[in-house]
Amino acid sequence: MKRNILITGGAGFIGSHVVRLFVNKYPDYHIVNLDKLTYAGNLANLKDIENKENYTFVKADIADLDEMRRIITEYKIDGVIHLAAESHVDRSIKDPFTFARTNVMGTLALLQAAKEYWESLPEKYEGKLFYHISTDEVYGALELTHPEGVEAPFTTKASSKDDMAYGEEFFTETTKYNPHSPYSASKASSDHFVRAYHDTYGMPTLVTNCSNNYGPYQFPEKLIPLFINNIRKGKPLPVYGKGENVRDWLFVEDHARAIDVIFHNGKVAETYNIGGFNEWKNIDLIKVVIKTVDRLLGRPEGESEKLITYVPDRLGHDMRYAIDSRKLQSELGWEPSLQFEEGIEKTVRWYLDNEPWLDNITSGAYERYYADMYGGK
Ligand code: NAD
Ligand code: DAU
C-alpha cells in the first residue's frame, strides 16, 4: 500500500534511526521528516538517505498550528510517528517552559492538525494512525530495594551481566503516571492529550513508553556519548551523586524496530512498554564504557577511571527505572536483538570512527551552519 508518513523529530537521535529504517524498508511509502532543527536536530544524521526519492525533509516547528495544518494537508499524511520533543532532563530543570511549549503545546498542535485533516477525508481513507513516542519516565521512579542486584525475573537478548534486577517492581502499561522532572511532566501531559484525542474524538492514536536508548547519533549531552567524548579527550566524567541510580538500556535500532512493528501491527488506543530488561547502575555502566573506549584507543584498560568525578546530584534524580515489556513481546513478537556488551562495543566504535561528527557538534560549528542555511533558529 502507498502511504504518506510524517515522522517528527527525524533529525534527532531516535528519529533519525526510525526515518532511515522506514525510508529503506518501505520504498512505496513517502516519508516526510519534520524537524525544527533545534540544537539537537542534525541533518548529518541522515546523510546516507537524504537523496532517496521517497524522502522529504521539512523544517518546521510542531507548535505552529497553521504550519502543521499546511504540511499535513500538502503531503496528504495518513500516518504520524511523533518523536519531536525536548528530550534532556537536565535542560528541563533549567528551562521548563521550552519543554511545556514543545512537548505539550507542540504535541497538541500536531494532534489537532491531524484530526482536522483526517475528519475532512472520506471514511474509506485507510491506515490513519497517530503514534506518539513517549518515555518510561512518566511512571516516576522505582525503589532500589536490592542495591547489589538479584537474579532478574525476566530476561531478553538485551540483558547481560547475569541478568540483574535492582528491585522487585517494574513499570507495566497499567502503572499510574507519577512524573517528577519538568521533562517527564511535559511528556506525561502530552501522553494524556494523545489519549484524550482518542477518547473524545475517536482519533486513532497509540502510545509507547520506552526506556533509555543508546547508540550512534545520540547528542553528546546524554550520559553514554558525553562520557565517550570526554574519555577520548581526557576530560572529567561527571557522575551525579553516588552513581547508584539504575537505568534500563536498549540499543536504539531495537527501539526503531519496535516502532516499525507497533506502527504496523499495534492496536489503536493501546499502550506498549518497550525495554530491554537490561538494568545497569550508572557507575557499573560507566566502567564498561571506560574499558571499551580505553581498549579501542589502545590505552591500558580502565586507565580512564581516574577521570571519574563525583558531582552534586541532579535535582529530583529518579532512582531506578525498569520496564516490563512482556506485553509487546507476547502480543507482537518483538524482541531486542543485541546484548548490551555487543551494543556498547558497536556504539563506542561508531563514535570513535565518527570523530568529525562529534567534533562538529561539540565545536558548535553545525549550529552555525544551519543558522546560516535556514536563516536562524
Ligand atoms: P533528541 O533530542 O535527540 O531529538 C529531538 C528532535 O526533535 C530534534 O531533532 C529536534 O530538532 C526536534 N525538535 C525539538 N523541538 C521541536 C519542535 N518544536 N518542532 C519540531 N521539531 C523539534 O531526542 P531523542 O532522544 O531522539 O528522543 C526522541 C523522542 O523519544 C522524544 O519524544 C523522547 O521523549 C522520546 N524518548 C527518548 C528516549 C531516549 O532514551 N533518548 C527514551 C524514550 C523516549
Ligand atoms: O528513560 C528514558 C529517558 O532516558 C528519555 O525519556 C530521555 O529523553 C533520555 O534523555 C533519558 O533520560 P535520562 O535522564 O535517564 O538520561 P541521561 O543520559 O541524561 O542520564 C542517564 C543517567 O546518568 C541518569 O541517572 C543521570 C546520570 N548522569 C547523566 C549525565 C548526563 C550522570 O551521572 N552524569 C551525567 O553527566
PDB file of C-alpha atoms in Angstrom, residues 81-314:
ATOM      1  CA  ILE A  81       5.031   8.908  14.127  1.00  0.00           C
ATOM      2  CA  HIS A  82       5.678  11.661  16.622  1.00  0.00           C
ATOM      3  CA  LEU A  83       9.146  11.857  18.161  1.00  0.00           C
ATOM      4  CA  ALA A  84       9.878  15.610  18.137  1.00  0.00           C
ATOM      5  CA  ALA A  85      10.469  16.794  21.672  1.00  0.00           C
ATOM      6  CA  GLU A  86      12.827  18.485  24.043  1.00  0.00           C
ATOM      7  CA  SER A  87      14.423  15.369  25.499  1.00  0.00           C
ATOM      8  CA  HIS A  88      17.106  16.199  28.064  1.00  0.00           C
ATOM      9  CA  VAL A  89      16.144  16.102  31.758  1.00  0.00           C
ATOM     10  CA  ASP A  90      18.941  18.465  32.885  1.00  0.00           C
ATOM     11  CA  ARG A  91      17.833  21.125  30.394  1.00  0.00           C
ATOM     12  CA  SER A  92      14.241  20.771  31.614  1.00  0.00           C
ATOM     13  CA  ILE A  93      15.380  21.586  35.152  1.00  0.00           C
ATOM     14  CA  LYS A  94      16.974  24.835  33.903  1.00  0.00           C
ATOM     15  CA  ASP A  95      14.276  25.795  31.376  1.00  0.00           C
ATOM     16  CA  PRO A  96      10.913  24.059  31.907  1.00  0.00           C
ATOM     17  CA  PHE A  97       8.984  26.485  29.681  1.00  0.00           C
ATOM     18  CA  THR A  98      10.622  25.319  26.466  1.00  0.00           C
ATOM     19  CA  PHE A  99       9.599  21.781  27.425  1.00  0.00           C
ATOM     20  CA  ALA A 100       5.980  22.765  28.008  1.00  0.00           C
ATOM     21  CA  ARG A 101       5.912  24.669  24.718  1.00  0.00           C
ATOM     22  CA  THR A 102       7.291  21.916  22.507  1.00  0.00           C
ATOM     23  CA  ASN A 103       6.260  18.737  24.294  1.00  0.00           C
ATOM     24  CA  VAL A 104       2.777  19.812  25.401  1.00  0.00           C
ATOM     25  CA  MET A 105       1.635  22.624  23.082  1.00  0.00           C
ATOM     26  CA  GLY A 106       3.552  21.190  20.119  1.00  0.00           C
ATOM     27  CA  THR A 107       2.014  17.747  20.509  1.00  0.00           C
ATOM     28  CA  LEU A 108      -1.415  19.335  20.859  1.00  0.00           C
ATOM     29  CA  ALA A 109      -0.973  21.381  17.664  1.00  0.00           C
ATOM     30  CA  LEU A 110       0.127  18.304  15.736  1.00  0.00           C
ATOM     31  CA  LEU A 111      -2.790  16.246  17.071  1.00  0.00           C
ATOM     32  CA  GLN A 112      -5.299  18.957  16.211  1.00  0.00           C
ATOM     33  CA  ALA A 113      -3.945  19.392  12.674  1.00  0.00           C
ATOM     34  CA  ALA A 114      -4.032  15.622  12.023  1.00  0.00           C
ATOM     35  CA  LYS A 115      -7.545  15.379  13.466  1.00  0.00           C
ATOM     36  CA  GLU A 116      -8.889  18.203  11.264  1.00  0.00           C
ATOM     37  CA  TYR A 117      -7.338  16.755   8.121  1.00  0.00           C
ATOM     38  CA  TRP A 118      -8.484  13.175   8.784  1.00  0.00           C
ATOM     39  CA  GLU A 119     -12.015  14.327   9.623  1.00  0.00           C
ATOM     40  CA  SER A 120     -12.167  16.070   6.256  1.00  0.00           C
ATOM     41  CA  LEU A 121     -11.443  12.818   4.378  1.00  0.00           C
ATOM     42  CA  PRO A 122     -13.866  10.149   3.174  1.00  0.00           C
ATOM     43  CA  GLU A 123     -14.438   7.271   5.603  1.00  0.00           C
ATOM     44  CA  LYS A 124     -12.755   4.722   3.325  1.00  0.00           C
ATOM     45  CA  TYR A 125      -9.431   6.523   3.696  1.00  0.00           C
ATOM     46  CA  GLU A 126      -7.352   3.784   5.339  1.00  0.00           C
ATOM     47  CA  GLY A 127      -4.413   3.400   7.663  1.00  0.00           C
ATOM     48  CA  LYS A 128      -4.781   6.572   9.732  1.00  0.00           C
ATOM     49  CA  LEU A 129      -2.746   6.409  12.946  1.00  0.00           C
ATOM     50  CA  PHE A 130      -1.216   8.984  15.278  1.00  0.00           C
ATOM     51  CA  TYR A 131       1.612   7.132  17.026  1.00  0.00           C
ATOM     52  CA  HIS A 132       3.113   9.044  19.929  1.00  0.00           C
ATOM     53  CA  ILE A 133       6.572   8.094  21.233  1.00  0.00           C
ATOM     54  CA  SER A 134       6.918   8.528  24.964  1.00  0.00           C
ATOM     55  CA  THR A 135       9.172   7.555  27.825  1.00  0.00           C
ATOM     56  CA  ASP A 136       9.229   5.330  30.900  1.00  0.00           C
ATOM     57  CA  GLU A 137       9.994   8.458  32.970  1.00  0.00           C
ATOM     58  CA  VAL A 138       6.272   9.307  33.102  1.00  0.00           C
ATOM     59  CA  TYR A 139       5.792   6.418  35.535  1.00  0.00           C
ATOM     60  CA  GLY A 140       8.037   8.071  38.137  1.00  0.00           C
ATOM     61  CA  ALA A 141      10.779   6.228  39.970  1.00  0.00           C
ATOM     62  CA  LEU A 142      11.150   2.735  41.402  1.00  0.00           C
ATOM     63  CA  GLU A 143      12.964   1.950  44.609  1.00  0.00           C
ATOM     64  CA  LEU A 144      16.381   0.415  44.782  1.00  0.00           C
ATOM     65  CA  THR A 145      15.426  -2.407  47.116  1.00  0.00           C
ATOM     66  CA  HIS A 146      18.362  -4.613  46.050  1.00  0.00           C
ATOM     67  CA  PRO A 147      21.391  -2.322  45.735  1.00  0.00           C
ATOM     68  CA  GLU A 148      23.700  -5.239  44.943  1.00  0.00           C
ATOM     69  CA  GLY A 149      21.252  -6.743  42.448  1.00  0.00           C
ATOM     70  CA  VAL A 150      19.396 -10.069  42.416  1.00  0.00           C
ATOM     71  CA  GLU A 151      18.603 -12.525  39.666  1.00  0.00           C
ATOM     72  CA  ALA A 152      16.204 -10.811  37.253  1.00  0.00           C
ATOM     73  CA  PRO A 153      12.748 -12.363  36.970  1.00  0.00           C
ATOM     74  CA  PHE A 154      12.645 -11.885  33.184  1.00  0.00           C
ATOM     75  CA  THR A 155      15.353 -11.736  30.548  1.00  0.00           C
ATOM     76  CA  THR A 156      15.727 -10.849  26.890  1.00  0.00           C
ATOM     77  CA  LYS A 157      18.596 -10.919  24.457  1.00  0.00           C
ATOM     78  CA  ALA A 158      19.424  -7.366  25.518  1.00  0.00           C
ATOM     79  CA  SER A 159      20.186  -8.290  29.106  1.00  0.00           C
ATOM     80  CA  SER A 160      23.585  -9.460  30.227  1.00  0.00           C
ATOM     81  CA  LYS A 161      25.895  -9.452  33.273  1.00  0.00           C
ATOM     82  CA  ASP A 162      23.990 -12.367  34.831  1.00  0.00           C
ATOM     83  CA  ASP A 163      20.653 -10.602  34.329  1.00  0.00           C
ATOM     84  CA  MET A 164      20.499  -8.488  37.475  1.00  0.00           C
ATOM     85  CA  ALA A 165      17.485  -6.602  38.817  1.00  0.00           C
ATOM     86  CA  TYR A 166      17.763  -3.925  41.486  1.00  0.00           C
ATOM     87  CA  GLY A 167      14.231  -4.210  42.858  1.00  0.00           C
ATOM     88  CA  GLU A 168      11.070  -6.304  42.638  1.00  0.00           C
ATOM     89  CA  GLU A 169       8.917  -3.708  40.918  1.00  0.00           C
ATOM     90  CA  PHE A 170       8.730  -2.960  37.169  1.00  0.00           C
ATOM     91  CA  PHE A 171       6.782  -0.385  35.175  1.00  0.00           C
ATOM     92  CA  THR A 172       3.904  -2.025  33.307  1.00  0.00           C
ATOM     93  CA  GLU A 173       1.347  -0.477  30.948  1.00  0.00           C
ATOM     94  CA  THR A 174      -1.025  -0.036  33.892  1.00  0.00           C
ATOM     95  CA  THR A 175       1.431   1.656  36.263  1.00  0.00           C
ATOM     96  CA  LYS A 176      -0.006   5.000  37.354  1.00  0.00           C
ATOM     97  CA  TYR A 177       1.660   8.111  35.987  1.00  0.00           C
ATOM     98  CA  ASN A 178       3.802   9.896  38.570  1.00  0.00           C
ATOM     99  CA  PRO A 179       6.289  12.139  36.723  1.00  0.00           C
ATOM    100  CA  HIS A 180       8.882  14.073  38.728  1.00  0.00           C
ATOM    101  CA  SER A 181      11.039  16.175  36.393  1.00  0.00           C
ATOM    102  CA  PRO A 182       9.741  19.014  34.209  1.00  0.00           C
ATOM    103  CA  TYR A 183      10.712  16.822  31.223  1.00  0.00           C
ATOM    104  CA  SER A 184       8.668  13.829  32.379  1.00  0.00           C
ATOM    105  CA  ALA A 185       5.790  16.084  33.463  1.00  0.00           C
ATOM    106  CA  SER A 186       5.677  17.536  29.944  1.00  0.00           C
ATOM    107  CA  LYS A 187       5.814  14.072  28.340  1.00  0.00           C
ATOM    108  CA  ALA A 188       3.083  12.801  30.689  1.00  0.00           C
ATOM    109  CA  SER A 189       0.912  15.752  29.732  1.00  0.00           C
ATOM    110  CA  SER A 190       1.420  15.073  26.018  1.00  0.00           C
ATOM    111  CA  ASP A 191       0.562  11.375  26.534  1.00  0.00           C
ATOM    112  CA  HIS A 192      -2.694  12.412  28.224  1.00  0.00           C
ATOM    113  CA  PHE A 193      -3.581  14.720  25.331  1.00  0.00           C
ATOM    114  CA  VAL A 194      -2.976  11.930  22.821  1.00  0.00           C
ATOM    115  CA  ARG A 195      -5.261   9.550  24.731  1.00  0.00           C
ATOM    116  CA  ALA A 196      -7.825  12.326  25.226  1.00  0.00           C
ATOM    117  CA  TYR A 197      -7.995  12.805  21.434  1.00  0.00           C
ATOM    118  CA  HIS A 198      -8.841   9.136  21.093  1.00  0.00           C
ATOM    119  CA  ASP A 199     -11.369   9.046  23.938  1.00  0.00           C
ATOM    120  CA  THR A 200     -13.053  12.329  22.996  1.00  0.00           C
ATOM    121  CA  TYR A 201     -12.907  12.494  19.209  1.00  0.00           C
ATOM    122  CA  GLY A 202     -12.288   8.853  18.312  1.00  0.00           C
ATOM    123  CA  MET A 203      -8.936   9.715  16.797  1.00  0.00           C
ATOM    124  CA  PRO A 204      -6.829   6.591  16.048  1.00  0.00           C
ATOM    125  CA  THR A 205      -3.919   7.027  18.456  1.00  0.00           C
ATOM    126  CA  LEU A 206      -1.357   4.788  20.100  1.00  0.00           C
ATOM    127  CA  VAL A 207       1.334   5.463  22.732  1.00  0.00           C
ATOM    128  CA  THR A 208       4.558   3.652  23.589  1.00  0.00           C
ATOM    129  CA  ASN A 209       6.786   4.227  26.589  1.00  0.00           C
ATOM    130  CA  CYS A 210      10.419   3.268  26.167  1.00  0.00           C
ATOM    131  CA  SER A 211      13.428   3.018  28.452  1.00  0.00           C
ATOM    132  CA  ASN A 212      16.865   4.653  27.958  1.00  0.00           C
ATOM    133  CA  ASN A 213      18.192   4.347  24.418  1.00  0.00           C
ATOM    134  CA  TYR A 214      21.857   4.285  23.425  1.00  0.00           C
ATOM    135  CA  GLY A 215      23.711   4.017  20.124  1.00  0.00           C
ATOM    136  CA  PRO A 216      25.042   6.092  17.197  1.00  0.00           C
ATOM    137  CA  TYR A 217      23.944   9.723  16.609  1.00  0.00           C
ATOM    138  CA  GLN A 218      22.950  10.488  20.227  1.00  0.00           C
ATOM    139  CA  PHE A 219      23.623  14.093  21.172  1.00  0.00           C
ATOM    140  CA  PRO A 220      26.706  14.180  23.457  1.00  0.00           C
ATOM    141  CA  GLU A 221      24.878  15.721  26.410  1.00  0.00           C
ATOM    142  CA  LYS A 222      23.395  12.311  27.324  1.00  0.00           C
ATOM    143  CA  LEU A 223      25.388  10.001  29.583  1.00  0.00           C
ATOM    144  CA  ILE A 224      26.929   7.498  27.150  1.00  0.00           C
ATOM    145  CA  PRO A 225      28.037   9.769  24.258  1.00  0.00           C
ATOM    146  CA  LEU A 226      29.102  12.508  26.718  1.00  0.00           C
ATOM    147  CA  PHE A 227      31.355  10.054  28.516  1.00  0.00           C
ATOM    148  CA  ILE A 228      32.775   8.541  25.305  1.00  0.00           C
ATOM    149  CA  ASN A 229      33.612  12.056  24.113  1.00  0.00           C
ATOM    150  CA  ASN A 230      35.180  13.079  27.439  1.00  0.00           C
ATOM    151  CA  ILE A 231      37.215   9.873  27.726  1.00  0.00           C
ATOM    152  CA  ARG A 232      38.714  10.337  24.277  1.00  0.00           C
ATOM    153  CA  LYS A 233      39.610  13.935  25.200  1.00  0.00           C
ATOM    154  CA  GLY A 234      40.850  13.107  28.730  1.00  0.00           C
ATOM    155  CA  LYS A 235      38.176  15.347  30.290  1.00  0.00           C
ATOM    156  CA  PRO A 236      36.432  14.741  33.680  1.00  0.00           C
ATOM    157  CA  LEU A 237      33.497  12.305  33.766  1.00  0.00           C
ATOM    158  CA  PRO A 238      30.788  13.919  35.943  1.00  0.00           C
ATOM    159  CA  VAL A 239      28.953  11.192  37.888  1.00  0.00           C
ATOM    160  CA  TYR A 240      25.825  12.522  39.590  1.00  0.00           C
ATOM    161  CA  GLY A 241      25.530  11.670  43.306  1.00  0.00           C
ATOM    162  CA  LYS A 242      26.973   8.267  44.123  1.00  0.00           C
ATOM    163  CA  GLY A 243      26.416   6.782  40.672  1.00  0.00           C
ATOM    164  CA  GLU A 244      23.908   4.328  42.170  1.00  0.00           C
ATOM    165  CA  ASN A 245      20.905   5.266  40.022  1.00  0.00           C
ATOM    166  CA  VAL A 246      19.650   2.492  37.781  1.00  0.00           C
ATOM    167  CA  ARG A 247      18.511   2.760  34.161  1.00  0.00           C
ATOM    168  CA  ASP A 248      17.241   0.082  31.740  1.00  0.00           C
ATOM    169  CA  TRP A 249      19.188   0.383  28.453  1.00  0.00           C
ATOM    170  CA  LEU A 250      18.049  -0.505  24.941  1.00  0.00           C
ATOM    171  CA  PHE A 251      20.015  -0.259  21.682  1.00  0.00           C
ATOM    172  CA  VAL A 252      18.403   2.444  19.536  1.00  0.00           C
ATOM    173  CA  GLU A 253      17.979   0.229  16.446  1.00  0.00           C
ATOM    174  CA  ASP A 254      15.960  -2.193  18.575  1.00  0.00           C
ATOM    175  CA  HIS A 255      13.681   0.698  19.553  1.00  0.00           C
ATOM    176  CA  ALA A 256      13.304   1.667  15.887  1.00  0.00           C
ATOM    177  CA  ARG A 257      12.376  -1.939  15.021  1.00  0.00           C
ATOM    178  CA  ALA A 258       9.799  -1.942  17.827  1.00  0.00           C
ATOM    179  CA  ILE A 259       8.307   1.285  16.421  1.00  0.00           C
ATOM    180  CA  ASP A 260       8.043  -0.346  12.990  1.00  0.00           C
ATOM    181  CA  VAL A 261       6.296  -3.430  14.412  1.00  0.00           C
ATOM    182  CA  ILE A 262       3.910  -1.377  16.549  1.00  0.00           C
ATOM    183  CA  PHE A 263       3.106   1.149  13.818  1.00  0.00           C
ATOM    184  CA  HIS A 264       2.037  -1.673  11.517  1.00  0.00           C
ATOM    185  CA  ASN A 265       0.565  -4.228  13.932  1.00  0.00           C
ATOM    186  CA  GLY A 266      -0.191  -2.438  17.199  1.00  0.00           C
ATOM    187  CA  LYS A 267      -3.803  -1.967  18.290  1.00  0.00           C
ATOM    188  CA  VAL A 268      -5.320   1.516  18.220  1.00  0.00           C
ATOM    189  CA  ALA A 269      -5.738   3.097  21.679  1.00  0.00           C
ATOM    190  CA  GLU A 270      -3.259   0.641  23.217  1.00  0.00           C
ATOM    191  CA  THR A 271      -0.110   1.371  25.169  1.00  0.00           C
ATOM    192  CA  TYR A 272       3.028  -0.739  24.796  1.00  0.00           C
ATOM    193  CA  ASN A 273       6.101  -0.564  27.026  1.00  0.00           C
ATOM    194  CA  ILE A 274       9.444  -1.026  25.275  1.00  0.00           C
ATOM    195  CA  GLY A 275      12.580  -2.011  27.192  1.00  0.00           C
ATOM    196  CA  GLY A 276      15.459  -4.436  27.332  1.00  0.00           C
ATOM    197  CA  PHE A 277      15.174  -5.914  30.843  1.00  0.00           C
ATOM    198  CA  ASN A 278      18.726  -4.628  30.986  1.00  0.00           C
ATOM    199  CA  GLU A 279      19.283  -2.733  34.239  1.00  0.00           C
ATOM    200  CA  TRP A 280      22.583  -1.062  34.989  1.00  0.00           C
ATOM    201  CA  LYS A 281      23.733   1.064  37.893  1.00  0.00           C
ATOM    202  CA  ASN A 282      25.274   4.190  36.373  1.00  0.00           C
ATOM    203  CA  ILE A 283      28.687   3.555  37.917  1.00  0.00           C
ATOM    204  CA  ASP A 284      28.863  -0.022  36.594  1.00  0.00           C
ATOM    205  CA  LEU A 285      27.779   1.065  33.135  1.00  0.00           C
ATOM    206  CA  ILE A 286      30.326   3.891  33.131  1.00  0.00           C
ATOM    207  CA  LYS A 287      33.110   1.413  33.915  1.00  0.00           C
ATOM    208  CA  VAL A 288      32.101  -0.754  30.946  1.00  0.00           C
ATOM    209  CA  VAL A 289      32.152   2.323  28.701  1.00  0.00           C
ATOM    210  CA  ILE A 290      35.579   3.355  30.041  1.00  0.00           C
ATOM    211  CA  LYS A 291      37.088  -0.105  29.491  1.00  0.00           C
ATOM    212  CA  THR A 292      35.709  -0.287  25.970  1.00  0.00           C
ATOM    213  CA  VAL A 293      36.964   3.164  24.947  1.00  0.00           C
ATOM    214  CA  ASP A 294      40.390   2.571  26.523  1.00  0.00           C
ATOM    215  CA  ARG A 295      40.753  -0.775  24.764  1.00  0.00           C
ATOM    216  CA  LEU A 296      39.721   0.582  21.379  1.00  0.00           C
ATOM    217  CA  LEU A 297      42.079   3.550  21.759  1.00  0.00           C
ATOM    218  CA  GLY A 298      44.951   1.236  22.717  1.00  0.00           C
ATOM    219  CA  ARG A 299      45.192   2.602  26.241  1.00  0.00           C
ATOM    220  CA  PRO A 300      45.629   0.355  29.320  1.00  0.00           C
ATOM    221  CA  GLU A 301      42.073  -0.896  30.038  1.00  0.00           C
ATOM    222  CA  GLY A 302      40.480   1.059  32.886  1.00  0.00           C
ATOM    223  CA  GLU A 303      43.115   3.819  32.781  1.00  0.00           C
ATOM    224  CA  SER A 304      40.440   6.464  32.267  1.00  0.00           C
ATOM    225  CA  GLU A 305      38.673   5.547  35.517  1.00  0.00           C
ATOM    226  CA  LYS A 306      40.858   8.281  37.015  1.00  0.00           C
ATOM    227  CA  LEU A 307      38.652  10.774  35.118  1.00  0.00           C
ATOM    228  CA  ILE A 308      35.573   9.806  37.170  1.00  0.00           C
ATOM    229  CA  THR A 309      34.500  12.891  39.142  1.00  0.00           C
ATOM    230  CA  TYR A 310      31.584  12.698  41.578  1.00  0.00           C
ATOM    231  CA  VAL A 311      29.492  15.864  41.286  1.00  0.00           C
ATOM    232  CA  PRO A 312      26.343  17.097  43.115  1.00  0.00           C
ATOM    233  CA  ASP A 313      23.285  15.034  42.272  1.00  0.00           C
ATOM    234  CA  ARG A 314      20.686  16.017  39.637  1.00  0.00           C
TER     235      ARG A 314
END
